[in-house]
C-alpha cells in the first residue's frame, strides 16, 4: 500500500505516514482488529486474521472512506447475509463496505441466486448463502444479471455457472 502511494506521489501530497496510520487504526477499531492486551490474540478477535487481506484488497480506496457509514453498512450486511462469515466475504469484496447501494445489491444478488438455484433443497437461501461465502465475488457479478431474461443458471456466463454448479458436478 505504501509502495502504491509512493509510486503515485501521494506520500508527499495529502497522504502522509501519519494519515495512513490514523486511517488504518480507525479501520482496525471499526472492525475490531485493533491491537489488544488480550492473551487470546486472534482467537479472541474474529476479524484480526482477516485484517491484512482486507487492507490488501481494499487498498487506498478503502482507507479514504468515512468510518461511520462503513460501520452501518457492516451491520446491515451482517443482517442481509445471516449465517455466513461476513468478515470473510468483506475481505474478498471490500468495496461492499463503502458502496452506497451495497446492501440492496447484495439482497438482489441473493434473491436472483435463490430464484435460479437449480437444486432441490430444503432451504435454497441457506444453500445460496453458503455459495456466496465460498465465492464472494458473486455478490458483485450477479447483480449485473438480475434482468428478467436470466431465468436459469444456464443463462449466466459459463464462469458463473461453474461456481454455482461446481460442488454438484
mmCIF file of C-alpha atoms in Angstrom:
data_model
loop_
_atom_site.group_PDB
_atom_site.id
_atom_site.type_symbol
_atom_site.label_atom_id
_atom_site.label_comp_id
_atom_site.label_asym_id
_atom_site.label_seq_id
_atom_site.Cartn_x
_atom_site.Cartn_y
_atom_site.Cartn_z
ATOM 1 C CA UNK A 1 0.000 0.000 0.000
ATOM 2 C CA UNK A 2 2.786 2.400 0.880
ATOM 3 C CA UNK A 3 4.540 1.442 -2.357
ATOM 4 C CA UNK A 4 1.376 2.266 -4.311
ATOM 5 C CA UNK A 5 1.107 5.605 -2.553
ATOM 6 C CA UNK A 6 4.789 6.451 -3.109
ATOM 7 C CA UNK A 7 4.603 5.441 -6.792
ATOM 8 C CA UNK A 8 1.686 7.816 -7.306
ATOM 9 C CA UNK A 9 3.383 10.657 -5.412
ATOM 10 C CA UNK A 10 0.761 10.591 -2.696
ATOM 11 C CA UNK A 11 3.076 10.338 0.299
ATOM 12 C CA UNK A 12 4.282 13.908 -0.290
ATOM 13 C CA UNK A 13 0.839 15.320 -1.018
ATOM 14 C CA UNK A 14 -2.259 14.940 1.098
ATOM 15 C CA UNK A 15 -1.434 11.450 2.374
ATOM 16 C CA UNK A 16 1.306 11.283 4.956
ATOM 17 C CA UNK A 17 2.560 8.346 7.006
ATOM 18 C CA UNK A 18 0.630 9.822 9.962
ATOM 19 C CA UNK A 19 -2.559 9.955 7.877
ATOM 20 C CA UNK A 20 -2.017 6.356 6.818
ATOM 21 C CA UNK A 21 -1.501 5.244 10.406
ATOM 22 C CA UNK A 22 -4.618 7.121 11.562
ATOM 23 C CA UNK A 23 -6.773 5.591 8.804
ATOM 24 C CA UNK A 24 -5.504 2.058 9.444
ATOM 25 C CA UNK A 25 -6.152 2.476 13.176
ATOM 26 C CA UNK A 26 -9.666 3.839 12.560
ATOM 27 C CA UNK A 27 -10.487 0.921 10.274
ATOM 28 C CA UNK A 28 -8.971 -1.576 12.705
ATOM 29 C CA UNK A 29 -11.010 -0.104 15.555
ATOM 30 C CA UNK A 30 -14.208 -0.197 13.486
ATOM 31 C CA UNK A 31 -13.699 -3.825 12.577
ATOM 32 C CA UNK A 32 -12.457 -4.978 15.961
ATOM 33 C CA UNK A 33 -8.980 -5.725 14.683
ATOM 34 C CA UNK A 34 -7.165 -3.204 16.846
ATOM 35 C CA UNK A 35 -4.295 -4.447 18.961
ATOM 36 C CA UNK A 36 -5.400 -5.566 22.403
ATOM 37 C CA UNK A 37 -3.690 -6.829 25.506
ATOM 38 C CA UNK A 38 -5.835 -9.950 25.385
ATOM 39 C CA UNK A 39 -3.874 -13.161 25.849
ATOM 40 C CA UNK A 40 -6.255 -14.779 23.336
ATOM 41 C CA UNK A 41 -4.834 -12.694 20.467
ATOM 42 C CA UNK A 42 -6.530 -13.578 17.194
ATOM 43 C CA UNK A 43 -8.604 -16.304 18.851
ATOM 44 C CA UNK A 44 -10.446 -13.671 20.888
ATOM 45 C CA UNK A 45 -10.759 -11.330 17.934
ATOM 46 C CA UNK A 46 -12.721 -12.701 14.969
ATOM 47 C CA UNK A 47 -11.611 -10.052 12.473
ATOM 48 C CA UNK A 48 -7.895 -9.874 13.212
ATOM 49 C CA UNK A 49 -6.921 -12.787 10.940
ATOM 50 C CA UNK A 50 -8.684 -11.062 8.025
ATOM 51 C CA UNK A 51 -7.458 -7.503 8.516
ATOM 52 C CA UNK A 52 -4.327 -7.708 6.335
ATOM 53 C CA UNK A 53 -6.306 -9.299 3.492
ATOM 54 C CA UNK A 54 -8.926 -6.561 3.722
ATOM 55 C CA UNK A 55 -6.259 -3.860 3.549
ATOM 56 C CA UNK A 56 -4.557 -5.608 0.648
ATOM 57 C CA UNK A 57 -7.775 -5.969 -1.365
ATOM 58 C CA UNK A 58 -9.299 -2.640 -0.323
ATOM 59 C CA UNK A 59 -6.174 -0.526 -0.573
ATOM 60 C CA UNK A 60 -6.275 3.231 -0.639
ATOM 61 C CA UNK A 61 -9.902 3.292 -1.818
ATOM 62 C CA UNK A 62 -10.941 1.652 1.452
ATOM 63 C CA UNK A 63 -8.747 3.835 3.653
ATOM 64 C CA UNK A 64 -10.129 7.046 2.135
ATOM 65 C CA UNK A 65 -13.671 6.187 3.251
ATOM 66 C CA UNK A 66 -15.507 7.650 6.233
ATOM 67 C CA UNK A 67 -15.723 5.080 9.021
ATOM 68 C CA UNK A 68 -19.274 5.862 10.232
ATOM 69 C CA UNK A 69 -21.104 4.779 7.035
ATOM 70 C CA UNK A 70 -18.900 1.678 6.868
ATOM 71 C CA UNK A 71 -19.934 0.780 10.420
ATOM 72 C CA UNK A 72 -23.625 0.979 9.447
ATOM 73 C CA UNK A 73 -23.022 -0.977 6.262
ATOM 74 C CA UNK A 74 -21.142 -3.703 8.160
ATOM 75 C CA UNK A 75 -24.130 -4.151 10.456
ATOM 76 C CA UNK A 76 -26.596 -4.110 7.539
ATOM 77 C CA UNK A 77 -24.562 -6.651 5.573
ATOM 78 C CA UNK A 78 -24.395 -8.926 8.610
ATOM 79 C CA UNK A 79 -28.190 -8.830 8.712
ATOM 80 C CA UNK A 80 -28.528 -9.324 4.948
ATOM 81 C CA UNK A 81 -26.185 -12.348 4.957
ATOM 82 C CA UNK A 82 -27.224 -14.349 8.020
ATOM 83 C CA UNK A 83 -25.383 -17.497 8.968
ATOM 84 C CA UNK A 84 -22.218 -16.841 6.979
ATOM 85 C CA UNK A 85 -18.868 -15.288 7.804
ATOM 86 C CA UNK A 86 -19.483 -11.745 6.576
ATOM 87 C CA UNK A 87 -15.978 -10.718 7.580
ATOM 88 C CA UNK A 88 -14.554 -13.316 5.193
ATOM 89 C CA UNK A 89 -16.820 -12.035 2.418
ATOM 90 C CA UNK A 90 -15.765 -8.429 3.029
ATOM 91 C CA UNK A 91 -12.083 -9.325 2.831
ATOM 92 C CA UNK A 92 -12.640 -10.548 -0.711
ATOM 93 C CA UNK A 93 -15.019 -7.781 -1.775
ATOM 94 C CA UNK A 94 -14.142 -4.820 0.485
ATOM 95 C CA UNK A 95 -15.960 -2.320 -1.716
ATOM 96 C CA UNK A 96 -19.180 -3.606 -0.144
ATOM 97 C CA UNK A 97 -18.135 -1.622 2.933
ATOM 98 C CA UNK A 98 -18.170 1.713 1.084
ATOM 99 C CA UNK A 99 -20.512 1.331 -1.877
ATOM 100 C CA UNK A 100 -23.716 3.237 -1.038
ATOM 101 C CA UNK A 101 -26.143 0.697 -2.535
ATOM 102 C CA UNK A 102 -24.195 -2.384 -1.401
ATOM 103 C CA UNK A 103 -26.930 -3.795 0.827
ATOM 104 C CA UNK A 104 -29.671 -3.585 -1.810
ATOM 105 C CA UNK A 105 -27.273 -5.004 -4.389
ATOM 106 C CA UNK A 106 -26.377 -7.915 -2.090
ATOM 107 C CA UNK A 107 -30.051 -8.611 -1.442
ATOM 108 C CA UNK A 108 -30.814 -8.522 -5.183
ATOM 109 C CA UNK A 109 -27.930 -10.904 -5.870
ATOM 110 C CA UNK A 110 -29.097 -13.325 -3.172
ATOM 111 C CA UNK A 111 -32.691 -13.173 -4.433
ATOM 112 C CA UNK A 112 -31.592 -13.848 -8.028
ATOM 113 C CA UNK A 113 -29.385 -16.756 -6.941
ATOM 114 C CA UNK A 114 -32.262 -18.251 -4.949
ATOM 115 C CA UNK A 115 -34.570 -17.865 -7.961
ATOM 116 C CA UNK A 116 -32.194 -19.654 -10.350
ATOM 117 C CA UNK A 117 -30.653 -22.127 -7.911
ATOM 118 C CA UNK A 118 -31.042 -25.454 -9.749
ATOM 119 C CA UNK A 119 -31.103 -27.917 -6.856
ATOM 120 C CA UNK A 120 -33.975 -29.137 -4.742
ATOM 121 C CA UNK A 121 -33.020 -28.489 -1.149
ATOM 122 C CA UNK A 122 -34.963 -27.758 1.993
ATOM 123 C CA UNK A 123 -33.706 -24.172 2.217
ATOM 124 C CA UNK A 124 -32.424 -22.629 -1.025
ATOM 125 C CA UNK A 125 -31.472 -19.351 0.666
ATOM 126 C CA UNK A 126 -29.226 -21.172 3.132
ATOM 127 C CA UNK A 127 -27.506 -23.030 0.281
ATOM 128 C CA UNK A 128 -27.117 -19.814 -1.711
ATOM 129 C CA UNK A 129 -25.556 -18.063 1.274
ATOM 130 C CA UNK A 130 -23.041 -20.900 1.618
ATOM 131 C CA UNK A 131 -22.256 -20.463 -2.074
ATOM 132 C CA UNK A 132 -21.766 -16.716 -1.574
ATOM 133 C CA UNK A 133 -19.457 -17.384 1.353
ATOM 134 C CA UNK A 134 -17.349 -19.637 -0.859
ATOM 135 C CA UNK A 135 -17.452 -17.258 -3.860
ATOM 136 C CA UNK A 136 -17.918 -13.703 -2.521
ATOM 137 C CA UNK A 137 -17.366 -12.196 -5.966
ATOM 138 C CA UNK A 138 -20.841 -13.459 -6.881
ATOM 139 C CA UNK A 139 -22.191 -10.525 -4.857
ATOM 140 C CA UNK A 140 -20.549 -8.142 -7.332
ATOM 141 C CA UNK A 141 -21.261 -10.032 -10.522
ATOM 142 C CA UNK A 142 -24.774 -11.456 -10.140
ATOM 143 C CA UNK A 143 -26.457 -8.007 -9.874
ATOM 144 C CA UNK A 144 -25.280 -7.400 -13.442
ATOM 145 C CA UNK A 145 -27.509 -10.317 -14.479
ATOM 146 C CA UNK A 146 -30.633 -9.576 -12.452
ATOM 147 C CA UNK A 147 -32.671 -8.767 -15.532
ATOM 148 C CA UNK A 148 -35.779 -10.814 -16.154
ATOM 149 C CA UNK A 149 -34.180 -12.617 -19.111
ATOM 150 C CA UNK A 150 -31.939 -14.566 -16.707
ATOM 151 C CA UNK A 151 -34.244 -17.428 -15.765
ATOM 152 C CA UNK A 152 -31.833 -20.322 -15.161
ATOM 153 C CA UNK A 153 -28.192 -20.897 -14.268
ATOM 154 C CA UNK A 154 -27.589 -21.742 -17.929
ATOM 155 C CA UNK A 155 -28.438 -18.128 -18.863
ATOM 156 C CA UNK A 156 -25.377 -16.897 -16.948
ATOM 157 C CA UNK A 157 -21.813 -16.752 -18.297
ATOM 158 C CA UNK A 158 -20.013 -20.085 -18.069
ATOM 159 C CA UNK A 159 -17.610 -18.979 -15.336
ATOM 160 C CA UNK A 160 -20.556 -18.106 -13.081
ATOM 161 C CA UNK A 161 -22.286 -21.364 -13.957
ATOM 162 C CA UNK A 162 -19.154 -23.213 -12.882
ATOM 163 C CA UNK A 163 -19.168 -21.517 -9.488
ATOM 164 C CA UNK A 164 -22.798 -22.377 -8.883
ATOM 165 C CA UNK A 165 -22.623 -25.916 -10.248
ATOM 166 C CA UNK A 166 -19.076 -26.789 -9.151
ATOM 167 C CA UNK A 167 -19.865 -28.701 -5.999
ATOM 168 C CA UNK A 168 -22.568 -30.782 -7.623
ATOM 169 C CA UNK A 169 -20.974 -31.985 -10.857
#
